[in-house]
Amino acid sequence: MLVQLNLNPIVSIDLTVGTLVLISLIITIIAPKTKKIFHLIFIKLGILGIAMFYFLEALSFLFLSEILTIISGILLFPITIFFLIGINYITREKVNTFSLVSTCCLGVILCVFAFFPEAVVIGYEDRFLMIQRGGWFKVIAEIFHILFIGIVGYWGIITWVNAPFLIKKEANLFLIATSFMVVRGLINLLVYIHPLWILGVNIVFAVGIILLTLVITNEPKILFIFPFMLHRILVRDKNGYPLFDHDWSKSKINEQVFTGFLNAIQLMSAEVMNLGGLLDIDLKEGILMIHESHYVSVGLVSSKTSKFLRNSLSHFIEDFETLFELNLKKGVKDPKKYEPAYLLIDKYFANFPMRLIEDIKDDILLESKYLEIPKQIEQKLKSITINQDELNLLKSELLKAPVGFTTEFFSLYDKLTREDDQDSNQIN
């Protein structure tokens, strides 16, 4: 017996949108910059849920299946939960218990009403046979739509408002992407005016979610604007001499004063700090993390602390001692010998945006505290150009740049090189 299919335009558009969302998910999973970011897992699960939602919606219209309509409606519950948890972790590194419990309670109510007699309605609308949610099941499902667009809209706005200047362009695109996703929920009300409005609505949503994933995979720093801000890290030897200093944001405290401050705190805290110990000290507008290791003592100032930040700091110190073990054993105190530690900053703190430049009118080239380019950095510059005049120009400009700006320069160069290679491949 042949099954008569309901050939409805909504079927093709839902399948298309579901495929595009699934492609966006695959890009997020395989992208090297984002595949190891833990709290992005929940966003990925949410995107997977959205793809499944559109596929089930398409099949429910195609076969006029009540059970598929019910399942797709229930999927709104886990989708909202995954985005709620993911965005909470991204913005504050913890989940708001009240909002999570409230959403779960509402989800239980959604599941109960899903099996009421009037939960699914089948009928003709403007010559098309439609299958839709009905009764209280429809009402609760629409509430989940509102919760979803509220969560995503909040994420987009606070990210854009707090984004530092150097990634403001990505923040603008991020805001546009989340706005498209929010617009999908708002325009969803037009479906009640004419059912085919959903075709344009879903296309807008697909564009938004694709743009969102592209922004995140291209610039993961957009995820690390919250929940904390890094200010400064200073590495000292056991006698308190500064070996390496890096700023993420403008600081009014010079290196000598900051070093003296850390030394004084270390002396006062000697009884509670053992080898390998980590001490957190609350400041007026942040926290000071002091880590004592075999050869060095490291102070890191941030707005907050977290397990992720602690692990990054620990790995940075381990590699620092490995990379400069010979100099540390000899007691070398010349900061120029430790400048290649910027490579470790790029390795373990690359996702944290620099805030040295706050406006396009700010001077990008500032006075540097060092007079020579480290050999490792010079070798990397030679891989960019073999022209001696160009090489000297690059070295002179980097010497005048803000401390830590070297990593931003190389990141930008790598990004432009990849884009150029992609353009060349497309032409060929």
CSV table of C-alpha atoms in Angstrom, one decimal:
chain,number,residue,atom,x,y,z
A,1,MET,CA,0.0,0.0,0.0
A,2,LEU,CA,1.5,3.3,-1.1
A,3,VAL,CA,1.6,6.2,1.4
A,4,GLN,CA,0.4,9.5,0.0
A,5,LEU,CA,2.9,12.2,0.8
A,6,ASN,CA,1.9,15.7,1.7
A,7,LEU,CA,4.0,17.7,-0.7
A,8,ASN,CA,4.1,21.0,1.1
A,9,PRO,CA,6.6,23.9,0.5
A,10,ILE,CA,7.4,23.8,4.2
A,11,VAL,CA,8.9,20.3,3.8
A,12,SER,CA,11.6,21.5,1.4
A,13,ILE,CA,12.4,24.6,3.3
A,14,ASP,CA,12.7,22.7,6.7
A,15,LEU,CA,15.0,20.1,5.1
A,16,THR,CA,17.1,22.9,3.6
A,17,VAL,CA,17.4,24.8,6.9
A,18,GLY,CA,18.1,21.5,8.8
A,19,THR,CA,20.9,20.7,6.4
A,20,LEU,CA,22.5,24.2,6.7
A,21,VAL,CA,22.3,24.0,10.5
A,22,LEU,CA,23.9,20.5,10.5
A,23,ILE,CA,26.7,21.9,8.2
A,24,SER,CA,27.3,24.7,10.7
A,25,LEU,CA,27.5,22.1,13.5
A,26,ILE,CA,30.1,20.1,11.6
A,27,ILE,CA,32.2,23.2,11.0
A,28,THR,CA,32.2,24.0,14.7
A,29,ILE,CA,33.2,20.5,15.6
A,30,ILE,CA,36.1,20.2,13.1
A,31,ALA,CA,37.4,23.8,13.5
A,32,PRO,CA,40.8,23.5,15.2
A,33,LYS,CA,40.3,26.7,17.2
A,34,THR,CA,37.1,25.6,18.9
A,35,LYS,CA,37.1,21.8,19.1
A,36,LYS,CA,38.8,21.8,22.5
A,37,ILE,CA,36.7,24.6,24.1
A,38,PHE,CA,34.8,22.7,26.8
A,39,HIS,CA,31.8,25.0,27.4
A,40,LEU,CA,31.1,25.2,23.6
A,41,ILE,CA,30.0,21.6,23.9
A,42,PHE,CA,26.6,22.7,25.2
A,43,ILE,CA,26.1,25.2,22.3
A,44,LYS,CA,27.0,22.4,19.9
A,45,LEU,CA,24.4,20.1,21.5
A,46,GLY,CA,21.9,22.9,21.2
A,47,ILE,CA,22.7,23.3,17.5
A,48,LEU,CA,22.4,19.6,17.0
A,49,GLY,CA,18.9,19.8,18.6
A,50,ILE,CA,17.9,22.6,16.2
A,51,ALA,CA,19.0,20.5,13.2
A,52,MET,CA,17.0,17.6,14.5
A,53,PHE,CA,14.0,19.9,15.1
A,54,TYR,CA,13.9,21.0,11.5
A,55,PHE,CA,14.3,17.5,10.1
A,56,LEU,CA,11.5,16.2,12.3
A,57,GLU,CA,9.3,19.2,11.4
A,58,ALA,CA,9.9,18.4,7.7
A,59,LEU,CA,9.0,14.7,8.1
A,60,SER,CA,6.0,15.5,10.2
A,61,PHE,CA,4.6,17.7,7.4
A,62,LEU,CA,5.6,15.1,4.7
A,63,PHE,CA,3.9,12.2,6.4
A,64,LEU,CA,1.3,14.2,8.5
A,65,SER,CA,2.7,12.3,11.5
A,66,GLU,CA,1.4,13.3,14.9
A,67,ILE,CA,4.1,11.6,16.9
A,68,LEU,CA,6.9,13.4,14.9
A,69,THR,CA,5.1,16.7,15.6
A,70,ILE,CA,5.0,15.9,19.3
A,71,ILE,CA,8.7,14.9,19.3
A,72,SER,CA,9.8,18.1,17.5
A,73,GLY,CA,7.8,20.2,20.0
A,74,ILE,CA,9.4,18.4,23.0
A,75,LEU,CA,12.8,19.0,21.4
A,76,LEU,CA,12.4,22.8,22.2
A,77,PHE,CA,13.0,21.9,25.8
A,78,PRO,CA,16.5,20.3,25.5
A,79,ILE,CA,17.5,22.9,22.9
A,80,THR,CA,16.7,25.7,25.3
A,81,ILE,CA,18.4,23.9,28.2
A,82,PHE,CA,21.6,23.4,26.2
A,83,PHE,CA,21.8,27.0,25.1
A,84,LEU,CA,21.0,28.2,28.7
A,85,ILE,CA,23.8,26.1,30.2
A,86,GLY,CA,26.3,26.9,27.4
A,87,ILE,CA,25.7,30.7,27.6
A,88,ASN,CA,25.8,30.7,31.4
A,89,TYR,CA,29.2,28.9,31.3
A,90,ILE,CA,30.5,31.3,28.6
A,91,THR,CA,29.3,34.5,30.5
A,92,ARG,CA,29.9,33.5,34.1
A,93,GLU,CA,31.4,30.0,34.2
A,94,LYS,CA,28.5,28.7,36.3
A,95,VAL,CA,24.9,27.9,35.8
A,96,ASN,CA,22.1,30.0,37.3
A,97,THR,CA,20.3,27.3,39.4
A,98,PHE,CA,17.0,29.2,39.5
A,99,SER,CA,16.7,29.6,35.8
A,100,LEU,CA,17.8,26.0,35.1
A,101,VAL,CA,15.3,24.5,37.6
A,102,SER,CA,12.5,26.8,36.3
A,103,THR,CA,13.2,25.8,32.7
A,104,CYS,CA,13.2,22.1,33.7
A,105,CYS,CA,9.9,22.5,35.4
A,106,LEU,CA,8.4,24.2,32.4
A,107,GLY,CA,9.9,21.3,30.3
A,108,VAL,CA,8.0,18.7,32.3
A,109,ILE,CA,4.8,20.6,31.8
A,110,LEU,CA,5.5,20.7,28.0
A,111,CYS,CA,6.0,16.9,28.0
A,112,VAL,CA,2.7,16.4,29.9
A,113,PHE,CA,0.6,18.6,27.5
A,114,ALA,CA,2.3,16.9,24.5
A,115,PHE,CA,0.1,13.9,25.0
A,116,PHE,CA,-3.2,15.7,25.6
A,117,PRO,CA,-5.9,15.0,22.9
A,118,GLU,CA,-5.7,18.5,21.3
A,119,ALA,CA,-1.9,18.6,21.2
A,120,VAL,CA,-1.8,18.1,17.4
A,121,VAL,CA,-4.1,19.7,14.9
A,122,ILE,CA,-4.4,18.8,11.2
A,123,GLY,CA,-6.3,21.0,8.7
A,124,TYR,CA,-6.1,23.0,5.5
A,125,GLU,CA,-4.8,26.6,5.5
A,126,ASP,CA,-4.7,28.5,2.2
A,127,ARG,CA,-4.9,25.3,0.1
A,128,PHE,CA,-2.1,23.6,2.0
A,129,LEU,CA,-2.6,20.7,4.4
A,130,MET,CA,-0.9,21.6,7.7
A,131,ILE,CA,-0.1,19.7,10.8
A,132,GLN,CA,0.6,22.0,13.9
A,133,ARG,CA,0.8,21.9,17.6
A,134,GLY,CA,-2.4,22.9,19.4
A,135,GLY,CA,-3.9,23.6,22.8
A,136,TRP,CA,-1.7,24.1,25.8
A,137,PHE,CA,1.1,22.1,24.1
A,138,LYS,CA,1.3,25.0,21.5
A,139,VAL,CA,1.3,27.6,24.3
A,140,ILE,CA,4.1,26.1,26.2
A,141,ALA,CA,6.1,25.5,23.0
A,142,GLU,CA,5.8,29.2,22.2
A,143,ILE,CA,7.0,30.1,25.7
A,144,PHE,CA,10.1,28.0,24.9
A,145,HIS,CA,10.5,29.9,21.7
A,146,ILE,CA,10.5,33.2,23.7
A,147,LEU,CA,13.0,31.8,26.2
A,148,PHE,CA,15.3,30.8,23.5
A,149,ILE,CA,15.3,34.1,21.7
A,150,GLY,CA,15.7,35.9,25.0
A,151,ILE,CA,18.8,33.8,25.9
A,152,VAL,CA,20.4,34.2,22.5
A,153,GLY,CA,19.5,37.9,22.3
A,154,TYR,CA,21.0,38.6,25.8
A,155,TRP,CA,24.2,36.7,24.7
A,156,GLY,CA,24.6,38.8,21.6
A,157,ILE,CA,24.0,42.2,23.3
A,158,ILE,CA,26.3,41.7,26.3
A,159,THR,CA,29.1,40.3,24.1
A,160,TRP,CA,28.9,43.3,21.7
A,161,VAL,CA,28.8,45.8,24.5
A,162,ASN,CA,31.8,44.4,26.4
A,163,ALA,CA,33.9,43.4,23.4
A,164,PRO,CA,37.4,45.1,23.3
A,165,PHE,CA,38.3,47.2,20.3
A,166,LEU,CA,40.6,44.6,18.7
A,167,ILE,CA,37.7,42.2,18.1
A,168,LYS,CA,34.9,44.7,17.7
A,169,LYS,CA,34.5,43.8,14.1
A,170,GLU,CA,33.8,40.1,15.1
A,171,ALA,CA,31.5,41.4,17.8
A,172,ASN,CA,29.5,43.3,15.3
A,173,LEU,CA,29.0,40.2,13.2
A,174,PHE,CA,28.2,38.2,16.3
A,175,LEU,CA,25.4,40.7,17.2
A,176,ILE,CA,24.0,40.5,13.6
A,177,ALA,CA,24.0,36.7,13.8
A,178,THR,CA,22.2,36.6,17.1
A,179,SER,CA,19.8,39.3,15.9
A,180,PHE,CA,18.8,37.1,12.9
A,181,MET,CA,18.1,34.2,15.3
A,182,VAL,CA,16.0,36.5,17.5
A,183,VAL,CA,14.1,37.9,14.5
A,184,ARG,CA,13.2,34.3,13.6
A,185,GLY,CA,11.4,34.0,16.9
A,186,LEU,CA,9.7,37.4,16.7
A,187,ILE,CA,8.5,37.0,13.1
A,188,ASN,CA,7.2,33.5,14.1
A,189,LEU,CA,4.0,35.3,15.1
A,190,LEU,CA,3.4,36.1,11.4
A,191,VAL,CA,2.8,32.4,10.8
A,192,TYR,CA,-0.6,32.9,12.3
A,193,ILE,CA,-1.3,35.5,9.6
A,194,HIS,CA,-0.2,33.3,6.7
A,195,PRO,CA,1.4,29.9,7.1
A,196,LEU,CA,3.9,30.4,4.3
A,197,TRP,CA,5.5,33.3,6.2
A,198,ILE,CA,7.5,30.5,7.9
A,199,LEU,CA,9.5,30.0,4.7
A,200,GLY,CA,11.2,33.4,5.0
A,201,VAL,CA,11.4,33.2,8.8
A,202,ASN,CA,13.4,29.9,8.7
A,203,ILE,CA,15.8,31.2,6.0
A,204,VAL,CA,16.6,34.2,8.2
A,205,PHE,CA,17.3,31.9,11.2
A,206,ALA,CA,19.6,29.7,9.0
A,207,VAL,CA,21.6,32.7,7.9
A,208,GLY,CA,21.9,33.7,11.6
A,209,ILE,CA,23.1,30.4,12.9
A,210,ILE,CA,25.6,30.0,10.0
A,211,LEU,CA,27.1,33.4,10.7
A,212,LEU,CA,27.2,32.7,14.4
A,213,THR,CA,29.3,29.5,13.9
A,214,LEU,CA,31.6,31.2,11.4
A,215,VAL,CA,32.3,34.1,13.8
A,216,ILE,CA,33.0,31.7,16.7
A,217,THR,CA,35.2,29.3,14.7
A,218,ASN,CA,37.2,32.2,13.1
A,219,GLU,CA,37.7,34.2,16.4
A,220,PRO,CA,37.2,32.1,19.6
A,221,LYS,CA,38.2,35.2,21.6
A,222,ILE,CA,34.5,36.2,21.3
A,223,LEU,CA,33.7,33.4,23.8
A,224,PHE,CA,36.3,34.7,26.4
A,225,ILE,CA,35.2,38.2,26.8
A,226,PHE,CA,33.5,36.7,29.9
A,227,PRO,CA,33.4,35.5,32.6
A,228,PHE,CA,36.7,37.3,33.5
A,229,MET,CA,39.2,39.8,32.2
A,230,LEU,CA,42.9,39.3,32.3
A,231,HIS,CA,45.0,42.3,33.2
A,232,ARG,CA,48.6,41.4,33.7
A,233,ILE,CA,51.1,38.5,34.3
A,234,LEU,CA,54.6,38.9,35.9
A,235,VAL,CA,57.2,36.1,36.2
A,236,ARG,CA,59.9,36.6,38.8
A,237,ASP,CA,62.8,34.4,39.9
A,238,LYS,CA,63.2,33.2,43.5
A,239,ASN,CA,64.9,36.4,44.5
A,240,GLY,CA,62.1,38.6,43.2
A,241,TYR,CA,63.8,39.9,40.0
A,242,PRO,CA,61.3,40.4,37.2
A,243,LEU,CA,62.0,38.1,34.2
A,244,PHE,CA,58.9,38.5,32.0
A,245,ASP,CA,55.9,40.9,32.0
A,246,HIS,CA,52.8,40.9,29.9
A,247,ASP,CA,49.8,43.2,29.8
A,248,TRP,CA,46.4,42.4,28.4
A,249,SER,CA,44.9,45.8,29.4
A,250,LYS,CA,46.2,49.3,30.2
A,251,SER,CA,47.9,49.4,33.6
A,252,LYS,CA,49.0,52.5,35.6
A,253,ILE,CA,51.4,50.5,37.7
A,254,ASN,CA,54.9,50.2,36.3
A,255,GLU,CA,56.9,47.0,36.5
A,256,GLN,CA,59.0,48.0,39.5
A,257,VAL,CA,56.1,48.9,41.7
A,258,PHE,CA,54.1,45.8,40.6
A,259,THR,CA,57.2,43.5,41.3
A,260,GLY,CA,57.7,45.1,44.7
A,261,PHE,CA,54.0,44.6,45.5
A,262,LEU,CA,54.2,40.9,44.6
A,263,ASN,CA,57.4,40.4,46.6
A,264,ALA,CA,55.8,41.9,49.7
A,265,ILE,CA,52.8,39.7,49.4
A,266,GLN,CA,55.0,36.7,48.9
A,267,LEU,CA,56.9,37.4,52.0
A,268,MET,CA,53.8,37.9,54.1
A,269,SER,CA,52.3,34.7,52.7
A,270,ALA,CA,55.4,32.5,52.9
A,271,GLU,CA,53.9,30.4,55.7
A,272,VAL,CA,50.9,29.4,53.6
A,273,MET,CA,52.6,29.0,50.2
A,274,ASN,CA,54.6,25.8,49.7
A,275,LEU,CA,56.4,24.6,46.6
A,276,GLY,CA,53.9,24.3,43.8
A,277,GLY,CA,51.3,26.2,45.9
A,278,LEU,CA,48.7,28.6,44.5
A,279,LEU,CA,47.4,31.6,46.5
A,280,ASP,CA,44.4,33.8,45.6
A,281,ILE,CA,44.2,37.3,47.0
A,282,ASP,CA,41.1,39.3,46.6
A,283,LEU,CA,41.6,42.9,45.3
A,284,LYS,CA,39.2,45.7,45.2
A,285,GLU,CA,38.3,45.1,41.5
A,286,GLY,CA,39.7,41.7,40.8
A,287,ILE,CA,41.9,38.9,42.1
A,288,LEU,CA,45.7,38.3,42.3
A,289,MET,CA,46.8,34.7,41.7
A,290,ILE,CA,50.3,33.9,42.9
A,291,HIS,CA,51.8,30.6,41.8
A,292,GLU,CA,55.1,29.3,43.4
A,293,SER,CA,57.1,26.7,41.4
A,294,HIS,CA,60.6,25.3,41.5
A,295,TYR,CA,62.4,28.2,39.7
A,296,VAL,CA,59.9,31.1,39.5
A,297,SER,CA,57.0,32.8,41.2
A,298,VAL,CA,54.2,34.1,38.9
A,299,GLY,CA,51.6,36.7,39.7
A,300,LEU,CA,48.5,37.0,37.5
A,301,VAL,CA,45.9,39.7,37.9
A,302,SER,CA,42.4,39.0,36.6
A,303,SER,CA,38.9,40.2,37.3
A,304,LYS,CA,38.0,36.7,38.5
A,305,THR,CA,39.5,33.2,38.9
A,306,SER,CA,38.4,29.9,37.5
A,307,LYS,CA,39.5,26.3,37.1
A,308,PHE,CA,40.2,27.0,33.4
A,309,LEU,CA,42.4,30.0,34.2
A,310,ARG,CA,44.2,28.1,36.9
A,311,ASN,CA,45.0,25.2,34.5
A,312,SER,CA,46.2,27.6,31.8
A,313,LEU,CA,48.5,29.4,34.3
A,314,SER,CA,49.9,26.0,35.6
A,315,HIS,CA,50.7,24.9,32.0
A,316,PHE,CA,52.2,28.2,31.2
A,317,ILE,CA,54.6,28.0,34.2
A,318,GLU,CA,55.6,24.4,33.4
A,319,ASP,CA,56.5,25.3,29.8
A,320,PHE,CA,58.2,28.5,31.0
A,321,GLU,CA,60.5,26.5,33.3
A,322,THR,CA,61.1,23.9,30.6
A,323,LEU,CA,61.9,26.5,27.9
A,324,PHE,CA,64.2,28.6,30.0
A,325,GLU,CA,65.6,25.9,32.3
A,326,LEU,CA,69.2,26.6,31.4
A,327,ASN,CA,68.9,30.3,32.0
A,328,LEU,CA,67.0,29.7,35.3
A,329,LYS,CA,69.6,27.3,36.6
A,330,LYS,CA,72.3,29.9,35.8
A,331,GLY,CA,70.4,32.6,37.5
A,332,VAL,CA,70.1,34.8,34.4
A,333,LYS,CA,68.2,37.9,35.2
A,334,ASP,CA,68.2,39.7,31.9
A,335,PRO,CA,64.5,40.1,30.8
A,336,LYS,CA,65.6,40.1,27.1
A,337,LYS,CA,66.5,36.4,27.5
A,338,TYR,CA,62.9,35.5,28.4
A,339,GLU,CA,61.1,37.5,25.7
A,340,PRO,CA,60.3,34.3,23.7
A,341,ALA,CA,57.8,33.5,26.5
A,342,TYR,CA,55.3,35.5,24.4
A,343,LEU,CA,55.0,32.3,22.4
A,344,LEU,CA,53.7,30.6,25.6
A,345,ILE,CA,51.2,33.5,26.1
A,346,ASP,CA,50.0,32.8,22.6
A,347,LYS,CA,49.8,29.1,23.3
A,348,TYR,CA,47.9,29.2,26.7
A,349,PHE,CA,46.2,32.6,26.7
A,350,ALA,CA,45.5,33.1,23.0
A,351,ASN,CA,41.7,33.1,23.5
A,352,PHE,CA,41.8,36.0,25.9
A,353,PRO,CA,41.4,39.3,24.0
A,354,MET,CA,43.9,42.1,24.4
A,355,ARG,CA,42.5,45.4,25.7
A,356,LEU,CA,45.5,47.7,25.2
A,357,ILE,CA,43.8,49.6,22.4
A,358,GLU,CA,40.3,50.9,23.3
A,359,ASP,CA,39.6,53.2,20.4
A,360,ILE,CA,40.6,53.7,16.8
A,361,LYS,CA,42.2,57.0,17.8
A,362,ASP,CA,44.5,55.3,20.3
A,363,ASP,CA,48.2,55.2,19.4
A,364,ILE,CA,49.1,51.6,18.3
A,365,LEU,CA,52.8,52.1,18.4
A,366,LEU,CA,54.0,52.8,22.0
A,367,GLU,CA,57.4,52.8,23.6
A,368,SER,CA,58.7,49.4,24.3
A,369,LYS,CA,60.8,48.3,27.3
A,370,TYR,CA,63.1,46.1,25.2
A,371,LEU,CA,65.8,47.1,22.7
A,372,GLU,CA,66.2,43.8,20.8
A,373,ILE,CA,64.0,41.3,19.1
A,374,PRO,CA,64.3,37.8,20.5
A,375,LYS,CA,65.9,35.2,18.2
A,376,GLN,CA,62.8,33.1,18.1
A,377,ILE,CA,60.7,36.0,17.0
A,378,GLU,CA,63.3,37.2,14.5
A,379,GLN,CA,63.3,33.7,12.9
A,380,LYS,CA,59.5,33.9,12.6
A,381,LEU,CA,59.8,37.3,10.9
A,382,LYS,CA,62.3,35.9,8.5
A,383,SER,CA,59.7,33.3,7.5
A,384,ILE,CA,57.5,36.2,6.5
A,385,THR,CA,60.0,38.1,4.3
A,386,ILE,CA,63.6,37.6,3.1
A,387,ASN,CA,64.0,41.2,2.1
A,388,GLN,CA,66.3,42.8,4.6
A,389,ASP,CA,64.8,46.2,4.3
A,390,GLU,CA,61.3,44.8,5.0
A,391,LEU,CA,62.7,42.7,7.8
A,392,ASN,CA,64.3,45.7,9.5
A,393,LEU,CA,61.1,47.7,9.2
A,394,LEU,CA,59.1,44.9,10.8
A,395,LYS,CA,61.6,44.6,13.6
A,396,SER,CA,61.6,48.4,14.3
A,397,GLU,CA,57.8,48.6,14.3
A,398,LEU,CA,57.5,45.6,16.7
A,399,LEU,CA,60.0,47.1,19.0
A,400,LYS,CA,57.8,50.2,19.4
A,401,ALA,CA,54.6,48.2,19.7
A,402,PRO,CA,52.8,47.5,23.1
A,403,VAL,CA,54.2,44.6,25.1
A,404,GLY,CA,52.4,41.5,23.9
A,405,PHE,CA,51.4,43.0,20.6
A,406,THR,CA,53.7,40.6,18.9
A,407,THR,CA,51.3,37.7,19.3
A,408,GLU,CA,48.5,39.7,17.8
A,409,PHE,CA,50.7,40.6,14.8
A,410,PHE,CA,51.5,36.9,14.1
A,411,SER,CA,47.9,35.8,14.6
A,412,LEU,CA,46.8,38.5,12.1
A,413,TYR,CA,49.5,37.4,9.6
A,414,ASP,CA,48.5,33.7,9.9
A,415,LYS,CA,44.8,34.7,9.4
A,416,LEU,CA,45.5,36.8,6.3
A,417,THR,CA,47.7,34.0,4.9
A,418,ARG,CA,45.0,31.4,5.3
A,419,GLU,CA,42.5,33.7,3.6
A,420,ASP,CA,44.9,34.3,0.7
A,421,ASP,CA,45.5,30.6,0.3
A,422,GLN,CA,41.7,30.0,0.2
A,423,ASP,CA,41.2,32.6,-2.5
A,424,SER,CA,44.0,31.1,-4.6
A,425,ASN,CA,42.5,27.7,-4.3
A,426,GLN,CA,39.1,29.0,-5.4
A,427,ILE,CA,40.7,30.7,-8.4
A,428,ASN,CA,42.5,27.5,-9.4
